[in-house]
Amino acid sequence: MLFSIAAILFSGLFLGFVCKKINFPSLFGMIIAGILIGPHCANLIDSSILDISSQIRRIALIIILIRAGLKLDLSDLKKVGRPALLMCFLPATFEIVGMVLLAPAILGISKLDAAILGAVIAAVSPAVVVPRMIKLIDNGYGKKQGIPQMILAGASVDDVFVIVMFTTFTSLAQGKEVSAMAFVNIPLSIILGITIGFLAGFALFKFFFKFKTASISMTIIVLALSFCLSTIETEFPFIPFASLIAIMAMGIAVKKADCKMASSISSIYDKFWTFAEIFLFVLVGASVEIDHAMGAGLKSILLLMLVLLIRMAGVFFCLLGSKLKLKEKFFCMIAYTPKATVQAAIGGLPLAMGLSCGEIVLTVSVIAILLTAPLGAFGIDLSYKRALERED
């Protein structure tokens, strides 16, 4: 196992550095490193690590969302208003509808299979988007207009909405009944997640303030409590609770209570992220089945490009009537395209369930990761200085 960890760190760090030198996103190099040392190529990653790969990726995602919460200012988010709410579900809805309309004609699958495929593909990747939005907030780009804050919040809620839709469509495909409660649970899980997250955040602030806790101890306690919140969702699925939203809300509450405290915790998480990022994207690459990617064909790529355009139209629709300039709207459309973590996590589930669309869902998921994660990251990195105003 130790050799595997070393292989993950060395390969991810090296290829990430190479990509950065040629002005490519470092995550692209990390994904390629994962493919090269993963089970479908060199097979250098121990099976014990692959068995817990999803949990490791989950930890990295938790670190991302803690960082996001600790840097997100609610007053900035309130400035955006209605578009921030629409961004949580409308672009994903556009993409799912686009998949239902186009996939039967292009891939020859049923509308229900297309809906399952759309639900898998529609999720935006917080792992790609959130670190970049944090960077924009830190450097003052678009902060005054609330652009990175809006995308941060939307990317987190978007995943909750999409996963509920995925569960609904796969239940229909398996012949199970879908109750109205499944859809009622979407707003319930979001509200409960925000409420518990804020209560936990304010409780942590009171505790840290009373006992004069050191920054590193605060960091560990926040991480441990985040793991507990995540466990509630996985171990008690009957409770409508969005743990990822709760984790981000907890960070927001700490920042609202004490900006200085939030900043000291956040600076340590920034260092954690350097390590977690390598593991996250190398393991995402290791989960890619290269045989499926090679056999995807032009039809899958064409379909993905078309539904991405539909998704971008959904983002533009969300921003109608806002005060954002056209170039700022275009940036938001680009920033909402990357896919990686959710597709890696659930792309293989329809195949494991024995559904007829399992093979094609897995194949298109792989292509979506390889195509949109680097292109979306590259698009954000390339355009933000030209599209967004900087606030010193």
mmCIF file of C-alpha atoms in Angstrom:
data_model
loop_
_atom_site.group_PDB
_atom_site.id
_atom_site.type_symbol
_atom_site.label_atom_id
_atom_site.label_comp_id
_atom_site.label_asym_id
_atom_site.label_seq_id
_atom_site.Cartn_x
_atom_site.Cartn_y
_atom_site.Cartn_z
ATOM 1 C CA MET A 1 0.000 0.000 0.000
ATOM 2 C CA LEU A 2 2.818 2.427 0.840
ATOM 3 C CA PHE A 3 4.339 2.007 -2.626
ATOM 4 C CA SER A 4 0.916 2.705 -4.166
ATOM 5 C CA ILE A 5 0.582 5.919 -2.148
ATOM 6 C CA ALA A 6 4.061 6.956 -3.285
ATOM 7 C CA ALA A 7 3.135 6.176 -6.912
ATOM 8 C CA ILE A 8 -0.033 8.273 -6.609
ATOM 9 C CA LEU A 9 1.828 11.242 -5.111
ATOM 10 C CA PHE A 10 4.859 11.146 -7.436
ATOM 11 C CA SER A 11 2.916 10.594 -10.673
ATOM 12 C CA GLY A 12 0.163 13.086 -9.789
ATOM 13 C CA LEU A 13 2.604 15.765 -8.702
ATOM 14 C CA PHE A 14 4.899 15.275 -11.714
ATOM 15 C CA LEU A 15 2.265 15.173 -14.464
ATOM 16 C CA GLY A 16 0.343 17.990 -12.765
ATOM 17 C CA PHE A 17 3.529 20.072 -12.819
ATOM 18 C CA VAL A 18 4.165 19.216 -16.499
ATOM 19 C CA CYS A 19 0.641 20.279 -17.482
ATOM 20 C CA LYS A 20 0.934 23.504 -15.519
ATOM 21 C CA LYS A 21 4.199 24.317 -17.348
ATOM 22 C CA ILE A 22 2.454 24.028 -20.729
ATOM 23 C CA ASN A 23 -0.496 26.129 -19.483
ATOM 24 C CA PHE A 24 -2.839 23.157 -19.053
ATOM 25 C CA PRO A 25 -4.825 22.601 -15.824
ATOM 26 C CA SER A 26 -2.772 20.480 -13.413
ATOM 27 C CA LEU A 27 -5.802 18.272 -12.745
ATOM 28 C CA PHE A 28 -5.577 17.027 -16.349
ATOM 29 C CA GLY A 29 -2.097 15.667 -15.629
ATOM 30 C CA MET A 30 -3.354 14.079 -12.400
ATOM 31 C CA ILE A 31 -6.217 12.324 -14.216
ATOM 32 C CA ILE A 32 -3.767 11.036 -16.855
ATOM 33 C CA ALA A 33 -1.466 9.845 -14.041
ATOM 34 C CA GLY A 34 -4.379 7.896 -12.558
ATOM 35 C CA ILE A 35 -5.141 6.263 -15.892
ATOM 36 C CA LEU A 36 -1.481 5.309 -16.410
ATOM 37 C CA ILE A 37 -0.887 3.778 -12.974
ATOM 38 C CA GLY A 38 -4.454 2.510 -12.541
ATOM 39 C CA PRO A 39 -5.791 -1.058 -12.867
ATOM 40 C CA HIS A 40 -6.402 -0.728 -16.618
ATOM 41 C CA CYS A 41 -2.780 0.171 -17.461
ATOM 42 C CA ALA A 42 0.302 -0.286 -15.230
ATOM 43 C CA ASN A 43 -1.759 -1.550 -12.275
ATOM 44 C CA LEU A 44 0.474 0.098 -9.639
ATOM 45 C CA ILE A 45 -2.327 0.964 -7.231
ATOM 46 C CA ASP A 46 -2.945 -1.621 -4.531
ATOM 47 C CA SER A 47 -6.425 -3.168 -4.515
ATOM 48 C CA SER A 48 -6.886 -2.122 -0.872
ATOM 49 C CA ILE A 49 -6.675 1.535 -1.957
ATOM 50 C CA LEU A 50 -8.991 0.995 -4.932
ATOM 51 C CA ASP A 51 -11.524 -0.623 -2.586
ATOM 52 C CA ILE A 52 -11.712 2.573 -0.528
ATOM 53 C CA SER A 53 -11.202 4.917 -3.483
ATOM 54 C CA SER A 54 -14.734 6.323 -3.258
ATOM 55 C CA GLN A 55 -14.257 7.130 0.442
ATOM 56 C CA ILE A 56 -10.926 8.867 -0.250
ATOM 57 C CA ARG A 57 -12.546 10.928 -2.999
ATOM 58 C CA ARG A 58 -15.349 11.760 -0.565
ATOM 59 C CA ILE A 59 -12.825 13.056 1.998
ATOM 60 C CA ALA A 60 -11.233 15.274 -0.664
ATOM 61 C CA LEU A 61 -14.674 16.590 -1.615
ATOM 62 C CA ILE A 62 -15.425 17.359 2.049
ATOM 63 C CA ILE A 63 -12.191 19.374 2.294
ATOM 64 C CA ILE A 64 -13.209 21.300 -0.841
ATOM 65 C CA LEU A 65 -16.603 22.208 0.620
ATOM 66 C CA ILE A 66 -15.207 23.196 4.032
ATOM 67 C CA ARG A 67 -12.828 25.584 2.252
ATOM 68 C CA ALA A 68 -15.718 26.932 0.182
ATOM 69 C CA GLY A 69 -17.872 27.585 3.253
ATOM 70 C CA LEU A 70 -15.081 29.300 5.167
ATOM 71 C CA LYS A 71 -14.551 31.725 2.264
ATOM 72 C CA LEU A 72 -18.180 32.312 1.238
ATOM 73 C CA ASP A 73 -19.777 35.541 2.421
ATOM 74 C CA LEU A 74 -23.592 35.409 2.571
ATOM 75 C CA SER A 75 -23.904 39.152 1.996
ATOM 76 C CA ASP A 76 -22.145 38.741 -1.357
ATOM 77 C CA LEU A 77 -24.435 35.843 -2.276
ATOM 78 C CA LYS A 78 -27.565 37.851 -1.435
ATOM 79 C CA LYS A 79 -26.543 40.458 -4.023
ATOM 80 C CA VAL A 80 -27.023 37.885 -6.789
ATOM 81 C CA GLY A 81 -30.573 36.985 -5.701
ATOM 82 C CA ARG A 82 -32.796 34.974 -8.055
ATOM 83 C CA PRO A 83 -30.050 33.754 -10.449
ATOM 84 C CA ALA A 84 -28.251 32.041 -7.528
ATOM 85 C CA LEU A 85 -31.405 30.022 -6.758
ATOM 86 C CA LEU A 86 -32.026 29.087 -10.395
ATOM 87 C CA MET A 87 -28.414 27.940 -10.869
ATOM 88 C CA CYS A 88 -29.034 25.204 -8.285
ATOM 89 C CA PHE A 89 -31.320 23.169 -10.553
ATOM 90 C CA LEU A 90 -32.163 24.801 -13.895
ATOM 91 C CA PRO A 91 -28.934 24.089 -15.877
ATOM 92 C CA ALA A 92 -29.057 20.418 -14.815
ATOM 93 C CA THR A 93 -32.744 20.249 -15.819
ATOM 94 C CA PHE A 94 -31.914 21.712 -19.240
ATOM 95 C CA GLU A 95 -29.165 19.108 -19.697
ATOM 96 C CA ILE A 96 -31.362 16.154 -18.678
ATOM 97 C CA VAL A 97 -34.148 17.306 -21.019
ATOM 98 C CA GLY A 98 -31.588 17.778 -23.811
ATOM 99 C CA MET A 99 -30.310 14.249 -23.260
ATOM 100 C CA VAL A 100 -33.862 12.830 -23.376
ATOM 101 C CA LEU A 101 -34.501 14.650 -26.673
ATOM 102 C CA LEU A 102 -31.169 13.869 -28.390
ATOM 103 C CA ALA A 103 -29.799 10.557 -27.035
ATOM 104 C CA PRO A 104 -32.552 8.283 -28.481
ATOM 105 C CA ALA A 105 -31.826 9.591 -31.991
ATOM 106 C CA ILE A 106 -28.006 9.638 -31.690
ATOM 107 C CA LEU A 107 -27.362 6.501 -29.594
ATOM 108 C CA GLY A 108 -30.559 4.542 -30.290
ATOM 109 C CA ILE A 109 -31.608 4.159 -26.640
ATOM 110 C CA SER A 110 -35.021 4.581 -24.991
ATOM 111 C CA LYS A 111 -36.168 7.839 -23.434
ATOM 112 C CA LEU A 112 -35.970 6.363 -19.923
ATOM 113 C CA ASP A 113 -32.405 5.177 -20.558
ATOM 114 C CA ALA A 114 -31.624 8.643 -21.910
ATOM 115 C CA ALA A 115 -33.056 10.179 -18.713
ATOM 116 C CA ILE A 116 -30.772 7.951 -16.595
ATOM 117 C CA LEU A 117 -27.800 8.952 -18.748
ATOM 118 C CA GLY A 118 -28.792 12.618 -18.456
ATOM 119 C CA ALA A 119 -29.017 12.411 -14.670
ATOM 120 C CA VAL A 120 -25.479 10.979 -14.477
ATOM 121 C CA ILE A 121 -23.978 13.478 -16.907
ATOM 122 C CA ALA A 122 -25.840 16.570 -15.656
ATOM 123 C CA ALA A 123 -23.941 16.911 -12.367
ATOM 124 C CA VAL A 124 -21.319 19.668 -12.323
ATOM 125 C CA SER A 125 -18.061 18.780 -10.570
ATOM 126 C CA PRO A 126 -17.418 20.638 -7.288
ATOM 127 C CA ALA A 127 -13.910 19.125 -7.337
ATOM 128 C CA VAL A 128 -13.076 21.108 -10.471
ATOM 129 C CA VAL A 129 -15.237 24.194 -9.978
ATOM 130 C CA VAL A 130 -15.010 24.978 -6.247
ATOM 131 C CA PRO A 131 -11.185 25.329 -5.906
ATOM 132 C CA ARG A 132 -11.165 27.694 -8.863
ATOM 133 C CA MET A 133 -13.993 29.814 -7.455
ATOM 134 C CA ILE A 134 -12.145 29.991 -4.121
ATOM 135 C CA LYS A 135 -9.088 31.242 -6.015
ATOM 136 C CA LEU A 136 -11.208 33.958 -7.679
ATOM 137 C CA ILE A 137 -12.626 35.052 -4.308
ATOM 138 C CA ASP A 138 -9.128 35.200 -2.794
ATOM 139 C CA ASN A 139 -7.880 37.307 -5.717
ATOM 140 C CA GLY A 140 -10.976 39.515 -5.923
ATOM 141 C CA TYR A 141 -12.164 38.513 -9.419
ATOM 142 C CA GLY A 142 -15.935 38.848 -9.837
ATOM 143 C CA LYS A 143 -16.372 39.030 -6.062
ATOM 144 C CA LYS A 144 -18.212 42.359 -6.089
ATOM 145 C CA GLN A 145 -20.813 40.971 -8.511
ATOM 146 C CA GLY A 146 -21.085 37.721 -6.490
ATOM 147 C CA ILE A 147 -20.143 35.529 -9.467
ATOM 148 C CA PRO A 148 -17.814 32.967 -7.832
ATOM 149 C CA GLN A 149 -20.064 32.873 -4.750
ATOM 150 C CA MET A 150 -23.099 32.081 -6.915
ATOM 151 C CA ILE A 151 -21.266 29.296 -8.751
ATOM 152 C CA LEU A 152 -19.926 27.882 -5.458
ATOM 153 C CA ALA A 153 -23.397 27.585 -3.954
ATOM 154 C CA GLY A 154 -25.030 26.365 -7.165
ATOM 155 C CA ALA A 155 -22.458 23.628 -7.805
ATOM 156 C CA SER A 156 -23.083 22.107 -4.373
ATOM 157 C CA VAL A 157 -26.901 22.079 -4.555
ATOM 158 C CA ASP A 158 -26.823 20.970 -8.207
ATOM 159 C CA ASP A 159 -25.341 17.607 -7.195
ATOM 160 C CA VAL A 160 -28.076 16.939 -4.622
ATOM 161 C CA PHE A 161 -30.779 17.626 -7.213
ATOM 162 C CA VAL A 162 -29.138 15.446 -9.863
ATOM 163 C CA ILE A 163 -28.544 12.450 -7.564
ATOM 164 C CA VAL A 164 -32.220 12.475 -6.498
ATOM 165 C CA MET A 165 -33.225 12.511 -10.182
ATOM 166 C CA PHE A 166 -30.815 9.635 -10.892
ATOM 167 C CA THR A 167 -32.335 7.561 -8.064
ATOM 168 C CA THR A 168 -35.827 8.279 -9.383
ATOM 169 C CA PHE A 169 -35.061 7.268 -12.981
ATOM 170 C CA THR A 170 -33.179 4.077 -12.019
ATOM 171 C CA SER A 171 -36.108 3.085 -9.758
ATOM 172 C CA LEU A 172 -38.448 3.446 -12.727
ATOM 173 C CA ALA A 173 -36.094 1.362 -14.896
ATOM 174 C CA GLN A 174 -36.081 -1.401 -12.268
ATOM 175 C CA GLY A 175 -39.869 -1.435 -12.166
ATOM 176 C CA LYS A 176 -40.141 0.167 -8.736
ATOM 177 C CA GLU A 177 -42.760 2.741 -7.829
ATOM 178 C CA VAL A 178 -41.630 6.313 -7.445
ATOM 179 C CA SER A 179 -43.487 8.214 -4.734
ATOM 180 C CA ALA A 180 -44.110 11.947 -4.709
ATOM 181 C CA MET A 181 -42.047 12.003 -1.506
ATOM 182 C CA ALA A 182 -38.897 11.435 -3.575
ATOM 183 C CA PHE A 183 -39.359 14.894 -5.102
ATOM 184 C CA VAL A 184 -40.520 16.512 -1.847
ATOM 185 C CA ASN A 185 -37.263 15.259 -0.296
ATOM 186 C CA ILE A 186 -35.180 17.511 -2.581
ATOM 187 C CA PRO A 187 -36.082 20.830 -0.874
ATOM 188 C CA LEU A 188 -36.382 19.058 2.501
ATOM 189 C CA SER A 189 -32.839 17.676 2.293
ATOM 190 C CA ILE A 190 -31.467 21.089 1.290
ATOM 191 C CA ILE A 191 -33.319 22.955 4.073
ATOM 192 C CA LEU A 192 -32.342 20.376 6.709
ATOM 193 C CA GLY A 193 -28.727 20.413 5.494
ATOM 194 C CA ILE A 194 -28.509 24.212 5.698
ATOM 195 C CA THR A 195 -30.190 24.301 9.143
ATOM 196 C CA ILE A 196 -28.022 21.616 10.744
ATOM 197 C CA GLY A 197 -24.894 23.039 9.107
ATOM 198 C CA PHE A 198 -25.530 26.535 10.468
ATOM 199 C CA LEU A 199 -26.341 25.236 13.953
ATOM 200 C CA ALA A 200 -23.159 23.138 13.959
ATOM 201 C CA GLY A 201 -21.092 26.093 12.733
ATOM 202 C CA PHE A 202 -22.335 28.492 15.407
ATOM 203 C CA ALA A 203 -21.889 25.805 18.093
ATOM 204 C CA LEU A 204 -18.292 25.322 16.951
ATOM 205 C CA PHE A 205 -17.665 29.072 17.097
ATOM 206 C CA LYS A 206 -18.964 29.244 20.684
ATOM 207 C CA PHE A 207 -16.813 26.259 21.666
ATOM 208 C CA PHE A 208 -13.637 27.571 19.999
ATOM 209 C CA PHE A 209 -14.143 31.067 21.437
ATOM 210 C CA LYS A 210 -14.802 29.840 24.988
ATOM 211 C CA PHE A 211 -11.883 27.406 25.160
ATOM 212 C CA LYS A 212 -9.392 29.471 23.094
ATOM 213 C CA THR A 213 -8.726 26.537 20.750
ATOM 214 C CA ALA A 214 -5.564 26.480 18.611
ATOM 215 C CA SER A 215 -6.002 26.761 14.822
ATOM 216 C CA ILE A 216 -4.780 23.225 14.089
ATOM 217 C CA SER A 217 -7.154 21.792 16.732
ATOM 218 C CA MET A 218 -10.046 23.776 15.244
ATOM 219 C CA THR A 219 -9.183 22.390 11.820
ATOM 220 C CA ILE A 220 -9.214 18.788 13.069
ATOM 221 C CA ILE A 221 -12.507 19.257 14.950
ATOM 222 C CA VAL A 222 -14.205 20.808 11.900
ATOM 223 C CA LEU A 223 -13.003 17.921 9.721
ATOM 224 C CA ALA A 224 -14.141 15.274 12.236
ATOM 225 C CA LEU A 225 -17.587 16.871 12.552
ATOM 226 C CA SER A 226 -17.831 17.032 8.742
ATOM 227 C CA PHE A 227 -17.179 13.275 8.603
ATOM 228 C CA CYS A 228 -20.006 12.771 11.129
ATOM 229 C CA LEU A 229 -22.406 14.853 9.015
ATOM 230 C CA SER A 230 -21.449 12.870 5.907
ATOM 231 C CA THR A 231 -22.041 9.609 7.781
ATOM 232 C CA ILE A 232 -25.612 10.643 8.662
ATOM 233 C CA GLU A 233 -26.480 10.815 4.962
ATOM 234 C CA THR A 234 -24.858 7.490 4.040
ATOM 235 C CA GLU A 235 -25.906 5.447 7.098
ATOM 236 C CA PHE A 236 -29.442 6.826 7.405
ATOM 237 C CA PRO A 237 -30.664 7.229 3.797
ATOM 238 C CA PHE A 238 -34.303 7.518 4.926
ATOM 239 C CA ILE A 239 -33.476 10.943 6.444
ATOM 240 C CA PRO A 240 -33.759 13.739 3.831
ATOM 241 C CA PHE A 241 -30.408 15.317 4.613
ATOM 242 C CA ALA A 242 -27.888 16.874 2.195
ATOM 243 C CA SER A 243 -24.620 16.434 4.067
ATOM 244 C CA LEU A 244 -22.429 18.234 1.527
ATOM 245 C CA ILE A 245 -24.594 21.339 1.785
ATOM 246 C CA ALA A 246 -24.512 21.033 5.599
ATOM 247 C CA ILE A 247 -20.702 20.925 5.548
ATOM 248 C CA MET A 248 -20.490 24.087 3.452
ATOM 249 C CA ALA A 249 -23.150 25.807 5.604
ATOM 250 C CA MET A 250 -21.107 24.983 8.721
ATOM 251 C CA GLY A 251 -18.114 26.817 7.238
ATOM 252 C CA ILE A 252 -20.312 29.774 6.259
ATOM 253 C CA ALA A 253 -21.637 29.990 9.834
ATOM 254 C CA VAL A 254 -18.112 30.057 11.308
ATOM 255 C CA LYS A 255 -17.140 32.833 8.875
ATOM 256 C CA LYS A 256 -20.282 34.823 9.686
ATOM 257 C CA ALA A 257 -19.550 34.520 13.418
ATOM 258 C CA ASP A 258 -15.823 35.352 13.242
ATOM 259 C CA CYS A 259 -13.987 36.178 10.011
ATOM 260 C CA LYS A 260 -10.571 35.982 11.685
ATOM 261 C CA MET A 261 -11.267 32.504 13.065
ATOM 262 C CA ALA A 262 -12.537 31.334 9.656
ATOM 263 C CA SER A 263 -9.417 32.718 7.978
ATOM 264 C CA SER A 264 -7.042 30.908 10.346
ATOM 265 C CA ILE A 265 -8.840 27.573 9.817
ATOM 266 C CA SER A 266 -9.087 28.150 6.065
ATOM 267 C CA SER A 267 -5.343 28.768 5.694
ATOM 268 C CA ILE A 268 -4.643 25.268 7.076
ATOM 269 C CA TYR A 269 -7.243 23.695 4.781
ATOM 270 C CA ASP A 270 -5.556 25.421 1.840
ATOM 271 C CA LYS A 271 -2.457 23.362 2.668
ATOM 272 C CA PHE A 272 -4.551 20.192 3.118
ATOM 273 C CA TRP A 273 -5.955 20.718 -0.376
ATOM 274 C CA THR A 274 -2.508 20.465 -2.013
ATOM 275 C CA PHE A 275 -2.327 16.871 -0.783
ATOM 276 C CA ALA A 276 -6.020 15.982 -1.197
ATOM 277 C CA GLU A 277 -6.172 17.289 -4.785
ATOM 278 C CA ILE A 278 -3.561 14.781 -5.958
ATOM 279 C CA PHE A 279 -5.397 11.842 -4.413
ATOM 280 C CA LEU A 280 -8.776 13.018 -5.701
ATOM 281 C CA PHE A 281 -7.892 13.392 -9.375
ATOM 282 C CA VAL A 282 -5.426 10.497 -9.596
ATOM 283 C CA LEU A 283 -8.108 8.190 -8.177
ATOM 284 C CA VAL A 284 -10.700 9.669 -10.543
ATOM 285 C CA GLY A 285 -8.302 8.789 -13.384
ATOM 286 C CA ALA A 286 -7.789 5.292 -11.951
ATOM 287 C CA SER A 287 -11.570 4.742 -12.017
ATOM 288 C CA VAL A 288 -11.687 5.464 -15.765
ATOM 289 C CA GLU A 289 -12.083 2.281 -17.800
ATOM 290 C CA ILE A 290 -9.940 3.028 -20.809
ATOM 291 C CA ASP A 291 -11.540 0.280 -22.945
ATOM 292 C CA HIS A 292 -14.888 2.043 -22.701
ATOM 293 C CA ALA A 293 -13.300 5.385 -23.539
ATOM 294 C CA MET A 294 -11.583 3.969 -26.618
ATOM 295 C CA GLY A 295 -14.812 2.424 -27.875
ATOM 296 C CA ALA A 296 -16.999 5.452 -27.273
ATOM 297 C CA GLY A 297 -16.976 6.703 -30.834
ATOM 298 C CA LEU A 298 -17.822 10.098 -32.274
ATOM 299 C CA LYS A 299 -21.528 9.743 -31.489
ATOM 300 C CA SER A 300 -20.943 9.926 -27.730
ATOM 301 C CA ILE A 301 -18.660 12.927 -28.105
ATOM 302 C CA LEU A 302 -21.176 14.672 -30.384
ATOM 303 C CA LEU A 303 -23.979 14.008 -27.900
ATOM 304 C CA LEU A 304 -21.939 15.403 -25.011
ATOM 305 C CA MET A 305 -21.067 18.575 -26.904
ATOM 306 C CA LEU A 306 -24.714 19.170 -27.833
ATOM 307 C CA VAL A 307 -26.083 18.667 -24.294
ATOM 308 C CA LEU A 308 -23.316 20.904 -22.920
ATOM 309 C CA LEU A 309 -24.515 23.658 -25.246
ATOM 310 C CA ILE A 310 -28.052 23.104 -23.933
ATOM 311 C CA ARG A 311 -26.717 23.285 -20.362
ATOM 312 C CA MET A 312 -24.940 26.546 -21.172
ATOM 313 C CA ALA A 313 -28.242 27.893 -22.540
ATOM 314 C CA GLY A 314 -29.780 26.944 -19.179
ATOM 315 C CA VAL A 315 -27.114 28.961 -17.342
ATOM 316 C CA PHE A 316 -27.746 31.936 -19.640
ATOM 317 C CA PHE A 317 -31.485 31.669 -18.936
ATOM 318 C CA CYS A 318 -30.772 31.761 -15.169
ATOM 319 C CA LEU A 319 -28.839 35.011 -15.589
ATOM 320 C CA LEU A 320 -31.459 36.843 -17.680
ATOM 321 C CA GLY A 321 -32.495 40.050 -15.950
ATOM 322 C CA SER A 322 -29.351 40.146 -13.802
ATOM 323 C CA LYS A 323 -26.916 43.060 -13.840
ATOM 324 C CA LEU A 324 -24.070 40.899 -15.164
ATOM 325 C CA LYS A 325 -22.366 41.912 -18.385
ATOM 326 C CA LEU A 326 -22.416 39.581 -21.391
ATOM 327 C CA LYS A 327 -18.789 38.504 -20.870
ATOM 328 C CA GLU A 328 -19.549 37.720 -17.207
ATOM 329 C CA LYS A 329 -22.531 35.591 -18.244
ATOM 330 C CA PHE A 330 -20.336 33.786 -20.753
ATOM 331 C CA PHE A 331 -17.825 33.043 -17.995
ATOM 332 C CA CYS A 332 -20.589 31.533 -15.838
ATOM 333 C CA MET A 333 -21.634 29.340 -18.767
ATOM 334 C CA ILE A 334 -18.075 28.000 -19.113
ATOM 335 C CA ALA A 335 -17.580 27.572 -15.367
ATOM 336 C CA TYR A 336 -20.659 25.343 -15.105
ATOM 337 C CA THR A 337 -19.503 22.704 -17.602
ATOM 338 C CA PRO A 338 -16.821 20.524 -15.873
ATOM 339 C CA LYS A 339 -17.768 17.007 -14.793
ATOM 340 C CA ALA A 340 -15.668 14.496 -12.834
ATOM 341 C CA THR A 341 -16.459 13.355 -9.294
ATOM 342 C CA VAL A 342 -20.166 12.480 -9.543
ATOM 343 C CA GLN A 343 -19.678 10.750 -12.895
ATOM 344 C CA ALA A 344 -16.806 8.697 -11.423
ATOM 345 C CA ALA A 345 -18.966 7.814 -8.407
ATOM 346 C CA ILE A 346 -22.247 6.786 -10.070
ATOM 347 C CA GLY A 347 -21.351 6.221 -13.739
ATOM 348 C CA GLY A 348 -20.956 2.475 -13.184
ATOM 349 C CA LEU A 349 -24.075 1.979 -11.032
ATOM 350 C CA PRO A 350 -26.587 1.330 -13.877
ATOM 351 C CA LEU A 351 -24.299 -1.452 -15.163
ATOM 352 C CA ALA A 352 -24.045 -2.927 -11.651
ATOM 353 C CA MET A 353 -27.862 -2.788 -11.418
ATOM 354 C CA GLY A 354 -28.110 -4.838 -14.615
ATOM 355 C CA LEU A 355 -29.893 -2.093 -16.567
ATOM 356 C CA SER A 356 -29.817 -2.254 -20.365
ATOM 357 C CA CYS A 357 -28.276 1.222 -20.554
ATOM 358 C CA GLY A 358 -25.447 0.356 -18.124
ATOM 359 C CA GLU A 359 -22.715 -0.039 -20.719
ATOM 360 C CA ILE A 360 -23.487 3.166 -22.594
ATOM 361 C CA VAL A 361 -23.906 5.197 -19.372
ATOM 362 C CA LEU A 362 -20.469 4.069 -18.181
ATOM 363 C CA THR A 363 -18.896 4.825 -21.558
ATOM 364 C CA VAL A 364 -20.369 8.330 -21.854
ATOM 365 C CA SER A 365 -19.465 9.060 -18.205
ATOM 366 C CA VAL A 366 -15.823 8.234 -18.923
ATOM 367 C CA ILE A 367 -15.801 10.474 -21.993
ATOM 368 C CA ALA A 368 -17.494 13.267 -20.010
ATOM 369 C CA ILE A 369 -14.719 13.177 -17.385
ATOM 370 C CA LEU A 370 -11.880 13.107 -19.928
ATOM 371 C CA LEU A 371 -13.459 15.802 -22.108
ATOM 372 C CA THR A 372 -15.089 18.301 -19.762
ATOM 373 C CA ALA A 373 -12.882 18.250 -16.628
ATOM 374 C CA PRO A 374 -9.734 19.539 -18.386
ATOM 375 C CA LEU A 375 -11.593 21.701 -20.930
ATOM 376 C CA GLY A 376 -13.809 23.286 -18.276
ATOM 377 C CA ALA A 377 -10.854 23.945 -15.977
ATOM 378 C CA PHE A 378 -8.833 25.331 -18.884
ATOM 379 C CA GLY A 379 -11.753 27.544 -19.933
ATOM 380 C CA ILE A 380 -12.086 28.984 -16.412
ATOM 381 C CA ASP A 381 -8.339 29.573 -16.045
ATOM 382 C CA LEU A 382 -8.093 31.170 -19.477
ATOM 383 C CA SER A 383 -11.118 33.470 -19.320
ATOM 384 C CA TYR A 384 -11.562 34.783 -15.777
ATOM 385 C CA LYS A 385 -9.038 37.655 -16.054
ATOM 386 C CA ARG A 386 -10.670 38.951 -19.223
ATOM 387 C CA ALA A 387 -14.286 38.343 -18.220
ATOM 388 C CA LEU A 388 -14.392 39.402 -14.570
ATOM 389 C CA GLU A 389 -13.682 42.688 -12.839
ATOM 390 C CA ARG A 390 -11.083 42.620 -10.106
ATOM 391 C CA GLU A 391 -11.648 44.132 -6.702
ATOM 392 C CA ASP A 392 -8.492 44.963 -4.742
#
